[in-house]
Amino acid sequence: MKKKKPILGEAPKASRRSFIKHTFTGSTALALGYPTWQACSSERKDDRPGKKPLPASNGVVTRRDISQLEPNDPSLQALKDAVGVLRKRSDAMALAPDGWFAYATLHNMFCFTNSFKIQVHFTWLFFPWHRAYLYFLEKKLQAAIQEPSLALHYWDWTKYPRIPAAYWGKDNPLNDPTRLASEKDQVPDDYMNMVSHLRTPHFKGFGGFPKISPDRPYGEGAIEQSVHNSIHNWIGGNMDNFATASMDPIFYAHHGNIDRVWDSWLEADPSHQNPSDEEFLDYSFEFTDEWGHPVTIKVKDVLDTQKLGYQFESLDFTKTYEGAGGHPRPSNTLPCLVQEVEMNENERSAMATALKNGFRRVIIVMDRFKLPYIPICIRVFIALKNEQQSTPDTEGAEYVTTATILPVGMPDSSLIDKNIIMQAEVGPHLAALVACGLPLQATLEPVKVPGRELTAIPVEISNIRIQFDDEVG
Ligand code: C2O
């Protein structure tokens, strides 16, 4: 017999073990009278007047690329209608727990380090938290228009490097007037450079390093720091600050694609695996269900999209961008930051030996003393140290990566972190530079986006070193 697909909201089989597990899972939530995720059933009676429970669904919805749909695709109208309903609830009552504003605010709540218990960026919780965030929005949208077949979309920027047409237009609930990017603007190529990132061999480098104690530095995974942050930055307006980003409906299509990158990475190679650490799997997030009721969900409950009731139409990233090949040398005209790379003899020879044995990923770690309040996208070059201190080496510089730093809401973001970790894959040229034994320098060059002002590189950084990524976390 064909294996039955899991139905969303289906009650867990009531074995004693699972009963204990589920009771334990939701102990804090239950103590407060809140249901756990397992209780988040579509059959649950709605207790707000005028609303019906979502009709039972027995399927798995398919998320499709919104940039590739015909303008009259029915899923676009469904999405607009549903977002419109949520927006109206917030317009009627700003704090409506099942409104657009309340849900967008939930993202903001978890992007500050010191206000709530977690910061969902810069760590290995980045992928699972955002997956759950989209999942509960999908439920809300389905309930809003009583359509269990409604699916969120994703936007594959590598295929269509412009904000899709569905997000523009007057009186369109998917529009956001704060965006800096216009309908015609095109995402710069190296904002989408993730070829080497998709080869990241282990999850921590790919998806973020654990932040398991307060004194451990934050470390973004390669995808978060590159394409994720870069697209936020490029869209601008609400999107370029985590405190406001999820107000813009494009957030969910962008994250739909980031979520898809996760599955695509897992599928690309059997050695690509999610962490099996309990600290990861048992981490519990707080969300609100389709009616705005608090619920909890654990990381281990979001690892399989089918169990969450959705799948992607395609996991293929055929059109990706090789940023490195096309890059010019650092320009002499932009205000670069040039620093010597600190590396002792042992580190250097260990690295030189390891590099002979094939590809290794390196991370470039920097202590940062000041974060920009404005978002900034930076290209990193490594070169032999130039005798003229603090001048970029425009000849022999090796491009290693493009990374974007985003503000998290408050002007004094130095509360967030002391370190920046930038990921790169060591190519033969950089390997030779490391092995040659002469002092190296890193050049950080801000990326100029046409039409946007850029006066100085607003980061203060020191103590730049190169390490292998699998030696961290
Ligand atoms: Cu929580 Cu793309 O941000």
PDB file of C-alpha atoms in Angstrom, residues 305-449:
ATOM      1  CA  THR A 305       8.807  20.170   4.593  1.00  0.00           C
ATOM      2  CA  GLN A 306       6.367  17.395   3.660  1.00  0.00           C
ATOM      3  CA  LYS A 307       5.439  17.071   7.297  1.00  0.00           C
ATOM      4  CA  LEU A 308       4.746  20.783   7.333  1.00  0.00           C
ATOM      5  CA  GLY A 309       2.471  20.310   4.349  1.00  0.00           C
ATOM      6  CA  TYR A 310       4.511  21.837   1.533  1.00  0.00           C
ATOM      7  CA  GLN A 311       7.123  21.050  -1.077  1.00  0.00           C
ATOM      8  CA  PHE A 312       9.004  23.003  -3.714  1.00  0.00           C
ATOM      9  CA  GLU A 313       8.221  22.786  -7.367  1.00  0.00           C
ATOM     10  CA  SER A 314      11.937  22.575  -8.062  1.00  0.00           C
ATOM     11  CA  LEU A 315      15.152  22.548  -6.087  1.00  0.00           C
ATOM     12  CA  ASP A 316      17.271  23.330  -9.060  1.00  0.00           C
ATOM     13  CA  PHE A 317      19.598  26.305  -9.081  1.00  0.00           C
ATOM     14  CA  THR A 318      20.840  26.002 -12.619  1.00  0.00           C
ATOM     15  CA  LYS A 319      21.558  29.629 -13.084  1.00  0.00           C
ATOM     16  CA  THR A 320      23.921  30.687 -10.393  1.00  0.00           C
ATOM     17  CA  TYR A 321      26.595  33.278 -10.451  1.00  0.00           C
ATOM     18  CA  GLU A 322      30.331  32.818 -10.362  1.00  0.00           C
ATOM     19  CA  GLY A 323      31.154  36.125  -8.768  1.00  0.00           C
ATOM     20  CA  ALA A 324      34.889  35.644  -8.586  1.00  0.00           C
ATOM     21  CA  GLY A 325      35.625  35.276 -12.274  1.00  0.00           C
ATOM     22  CA  GLY A 326      33.996  38.501 -13.251  1.00  0.00           C
ATOM     23  CA  HIS A 327      35.406  40.706 -10.537  1.00  0.00           C
ATOM     24  CA  PRO A 328      37.658  43.609 -11.168  1.00  0.00           C
ATOM     25  CA  ARG A 329      40.460  44.374  -8.787  1.00  0.00           C
ATOM     26  CA  PRO A 330      39.573  46.557  -5.841  1.00  0.00           C
ATOM     27  CA  SER A 331      38.954  50.016  -7.116  1.00  0.00           C
ATOM     28  CA  ASN A 332      41.151  52.893  -6.144  1.00  0.00           C
ATOM     29  CA  THR A 333      38.254  55.225  -5.984  1.00  0.00           C
ATOM     30  CA  LEU A 334      36.036  53.657  -3.345  1.00  0.00           C
ATOM     31  CA  PRO A 335      36.890  54.019   0.317  1.00  0.00           C
ATOM     32  CA  CYS A 336      38.350  50.616   1.160  1.00  0.00           C
ATOM     33  CA  LEU A 337      39.442  49.273   4.479  1.00  0.00           C
ATOM     34  CA  VAL A 338      42.862  47.622   4.354  1.00  0.00           C
ATOM     35  CA  GLN A 339      44.254  45.541   7.206  1.00  0.00           C
ATOM     36  CA  GLU A 340      47.067  43.097   7.681  1.00  0.00           C
ATOM     37  CA  VAL A 341      45.973  39.483   8.085  1.00  0.00           C
ATOM     38  CA  GLU A 342      47.231  38.062  11.349  1.00  0.00           C
ATOM     39  CA  MET A 343      48.640  34.597  10.929  1.00  0.00           C
ATOM     40  CA  ASN A 344      51.373  32.859  12.842  1.00  0.00           C
ATOM     41  CA  GLU A 345      53.815  30.322  11.409  1.00  0.00           C
ATOM     42  CA  ASN A 346      51.945  27.281  12.698  1.00  0.00           C
ATOM     43  CA  GLU A 347      48.648  28.434  11.304  1.00  0.00           C
ATOM     44  CA  ARG A 348      50.228  29.214   8.011  1.00  0.00           C
ATOM     45  CA  SER A 349      51.969  25.873   7.550  1.00  0.00           C
ATOM     46  CA  ALA A 350      48.933  23.893   8.741  1.00  0.00           C
ATOM     47  CA  MET A 351      46.869  25.721   6.202  1.00  0.00           C
ATOM     48  CA  ALA A 352      49.387  25.260   3.409  1.00  0.00           C
ATOM     49  CA  THR A 353      49.509  21.509   4.046  1.00  0.00           C
ATOM     50  CA  ALA A 354      45.773  21.105   4.230  1.00  0.00           C
ATOM     51  CA  LEU A 355      45.257  23.046   1.065  1.00  0.00           C
ATOM     52  CA  LYS A 356      47.403  20.608  -0.864  1.00  0.00           C
ATOM     53  CA  ASN A 357      44.840  17.944  -0.077  1.00  0.00           C
ATOM     54  CA  GLY A 358      42.044  19.573  -1.992  1.00  0.00           C
ATOM     55  CA  PHE A 359      39.344  22.103  -1.322  1.00  0.00           C
ATOM     56  CA  ARG A 360      38.896  23.463   2.114  1.00  0.00           C
ATOM     57  CA  ARG A 361      36.714  26.270   3.142  1.00  0.00           C
ATOM     58  CA  VAL A 362      38.142  29.103   5.081  1.00  0.00           C
ATOM     59  CA  ILE A 363      36.509  31.708   7.133  1.00  0.00           C
ATOM     60  CA  ILE A 364      37.904  35.127   7.527  1.00  0.00           C
ATOM     61  CA  VAL A 365      37.275  36.202  11.074  1.00  0.00           C
ATOM     62  CA  MET A 366      37.358  39.825  12.093  1.00  0.00           C
ATOM     63  CA  ASP A 367      36.700  41.614  15.304  1.00  0.00           C
ATOM     64  CA  ARG A 368      34.346  44.387  14.620  1.00  0.00           C
ATOM     65  CA  PHE A 369      34.055  47.311  16.866  1.00  0.00           C
ATOM     66  CA  LYS A 370      31.272  49.154  15.234  1.00  0.00           C
ATOM     67  CA  LEU A 371      28.416  47.969  13.138  1.00  0.00           C
ATOM     68  CA  PRO A 372      26.890  50.165  10.533  1.00  0.00           C
ATOM     69  CA  TYR A 373      23.387  51.378  11.091  1.00  0.00           C
ATOM     70  CA  ILE A 374      23.071  51.422   7.349  1.00  0.00           C
ATOM     71  CA  PRO A 375      23.312  48.120   5.475  1.00  0.00           C
ATOM     72  CA  ILE A 376      26.516  47.476   3.643  1.00  0.00           C
ATOM     73  CA  CYS A 377      27.696  44.973   1.094  1.00  0.00           C
ATOM     74  CA  ILE A 378      31.425  44.284   1.070  1.00  0.00           C
ATOM     75  CA  ARG A 379      33.789  42.500  -1.267  1.00  0.00           C
ATOM     76  CA  VAL A 380      36.799  40.906   0.357  1.00  0.00           C
ATOM     77  CA  PHE A 381      40.166  40.615  -1.366  1.00  0.00           C
ATOM     78  CA  ILE A 382      43.357  39.057  -0.067  1.00  0.00           C
ATOM     79  CA  ALA A 383      46.762  40.082  -1.400  1.00  0.00           C
ATOM     80  CA  LEU A 384      50.400  40.237  -0.440  1.00  0.00           C
ATOM     81  CA  LYS A 385      50.959  43.080   1.928  1.00  0.00           C
ATOM     82  CA  ASN A 386      51.527  46.324   0.155  1.00  0.00           C
ATOM     83  CA  GLU A 387      54.471  48.325   1.434  1.00  0.00           C
ATOM     84  CA  GLN A 388      52.352  51.426   1.331  1.00  0.00           C
ATOM     85  CA  GLN A 389      50.265  50.808   4.381  1.00  0.00           C
ATOM     86  CA  SER A 390      46.525  50.932   3.911  1.00  0.00           C
ATOM     87  CA  THR A 391      46.565  51.051   0.122  1.00  0.00           C
ATOM     88  CA  PRO A 392      44.660  48.286  -1.612  1.00  0.00           C
ATOM     89  CA  ASP A 393      46.786  46.043  -3.811  1.00  0.00           C
ATOM     90  CA  THR A 394      44.980  46.435  -7.079  1.00  0.00           C
ATOM     91  CA  GLU A 395      47.239  44.097  -9.043  1.00  0.00           C
ATOM     92  CA  GLY A 396      47.661  40.863  -7.161  1.00  0.00           C
ATOM     93  CA  ALA A 397      44.487  40.890  -5.066  1.00  0.00           C
ATOM     94  CA  GLU A 398      42.455  37.705  -4.955  1.00  0.00           C
ATOM     95  CA  TYR A 399      38.709  38.165  -4.662  1.00  0.00           C
ATOM     96  CA  VAL A 400      37.415  35.819  -2.010  1.00  0.00           C
ATOM     97  CA  THR A 401      33.848  36.651  -1.204  1.00  0.00           C
ATOM     98  CA  THR A 402      31.031  39.174  -1.085  1.00  0.00           C
ATOM     99  CA  ALA A 403      29.196  39.541   2.186  1.00  0.00           C
ATOM    100  CA  THR A 404      26.526  41.865   3.454  1.00  0.00           C
ATOM    101  CA  ILE A 405      26.037  43.207   6.928  1.00  0.00           C
ATOM    102  CA  LEU A 406      22.558  44.284   7.916  1.00  0.00           C
ATOM    103  CA  PRO A 407      21.436  46.374  10.832  1.00  0.00           C
ATOM    104  CA  VAL A 408      19.173  44.740  13.330  1.00  0.00           C
ATOM    105  CA  GLY A 409      17.063  47.647  14.293  1.00  0.00           C
ATOM    106  CA  MET A 410      18.804  49.838  16.778  1.00  0.00           C
ATOM    107  CA  PRO A 411      21.362  52.535  16.123  1.00  0.00           C
ATOM    108  CA  ASP A 412      23.784  50.989  18.598  1.00  0.00           C
ATOM    109  CA  SER A 413      23.974  47.533  17.126  1.00  0.00           C
ATOM    110  CA  SER A 414      27.322  46.835  18.749  1.00  0.00           C
ATOM    111  CA  LEU A 415      25.242  45.009  21.345  1.00  0.00           C
ATOM    112  CA  ILE A 416      24.844  42.216  18.850  1.00  0.00           C
ATOM    113  CA  ASP A 417      28.302  40.992  18.323  1.00  0.00           C
ATOM    114  CA  LYS A 418      32.012  41.443  18.446  1.00  0.00           C
ATOM    115  CA  ASN A 419      32.998  39.243  15.541  1.00  0.00           C
ATOM    116  CA  ILE A 420      32.233  39.035  11.870  1.00  0.00           C
ATOM    117  CA  ILE A 421      32.842  35.748  10.172  1.00  0.00           C
ATOM    118  CA  MET A 422      33.065  35.797   6.405  1.00  0.00           C
ATOM    119  CA  GLN A 423      33.080  32.585   4.472  1.00  0.00           C
ATOM    120  CA  ALA A 424      35.132  31.815   1.417  1.00  0.00           C
ATOM    121  CA  GLU A 425      36.415  28.867  -0.476  1.00  0.00           C
ATOM    122  CA  VAL A 426      40.138  28.757  -0.995  1.00  0.00           C
ATOM    123  CA  GLY A 427      41.093  28.858  -4.634  1.00  0.00           C
ATOM    124  CA  PRO A 428      44.569  27.994  -5.910  1.00  0.00           C
ATOM    125  CA  HIS A 429      45.697  31.590  -5.986  1.00  0.00           C
ATOM    126  CA  LEU A 430      44.771  32.281  -2.374  1.00  0.00           C
ATOM    127  CA  ALA A 431      46.303  28.958  -1.374  1.00  0.00           C
ATOM    128  CA  ALA A 432      49.572  30.026  -2.978  1.00  0.00           C
ATOM    129  CA  LEU A 433      49.456  33.361  -1.211  1.00  0.00           C
ATOM    130  CA  VAL A 434      48.943  31.692   2.155  1.00  0.00           C
ATOM    131  CA  ALA A 435      51.738  29.220   1.499  1.00  0.00           C
ATOM    132  CA  CYS A 436      54.322  31.774   0.366  1.00  0.00           C
ATOM    133  CA  GLY A 437      55.060  32.968   3.858  1.00  0.00           C
ATOM    134  CA  LEU A 438      54.931  36.709   3.212  1.00  0.00           C
ATOM    135  CA  PRO A 439      52.576  38.980   5.121  1.00  0.00           C
ATOM    136  CA  LEU A 440      49.067  39.248   3.693  1.00  0.00           C
ATOM    137  CA  GLN A 441      46.551  41.995   3.723  1.00  0.00           C
ATOM    138  CA  ALA A 442      42.801  41.991   3.416  1.00  0.00           C
ATOM    139  CA  THR A 443      40.997  44.691   1.516  1.00  0.00           C
ATOM    140  CA  LEU A 444      37.331  45.273   2.229  1.00  0.00           C
ATOM    141  CA  GLU A 445      35.634  47.212  -0.497  1.00  0.00           C
ATOM    142  CA  PRO A 446      32.066  48.435  -0.234  1.00  0.00           C
ATOM    143  CA  VAL A 447      29.928  47.568  -3.249  1.00  0.00           C
ATOM    144  CA  LYS A 448      28.519  50.536  -5.015  1.00  0.00           C
ATOM    145  CA  VAL A 449      24.906  50.105  -6.017  1.00  0.00           C
TER     146      VAL A 449
END
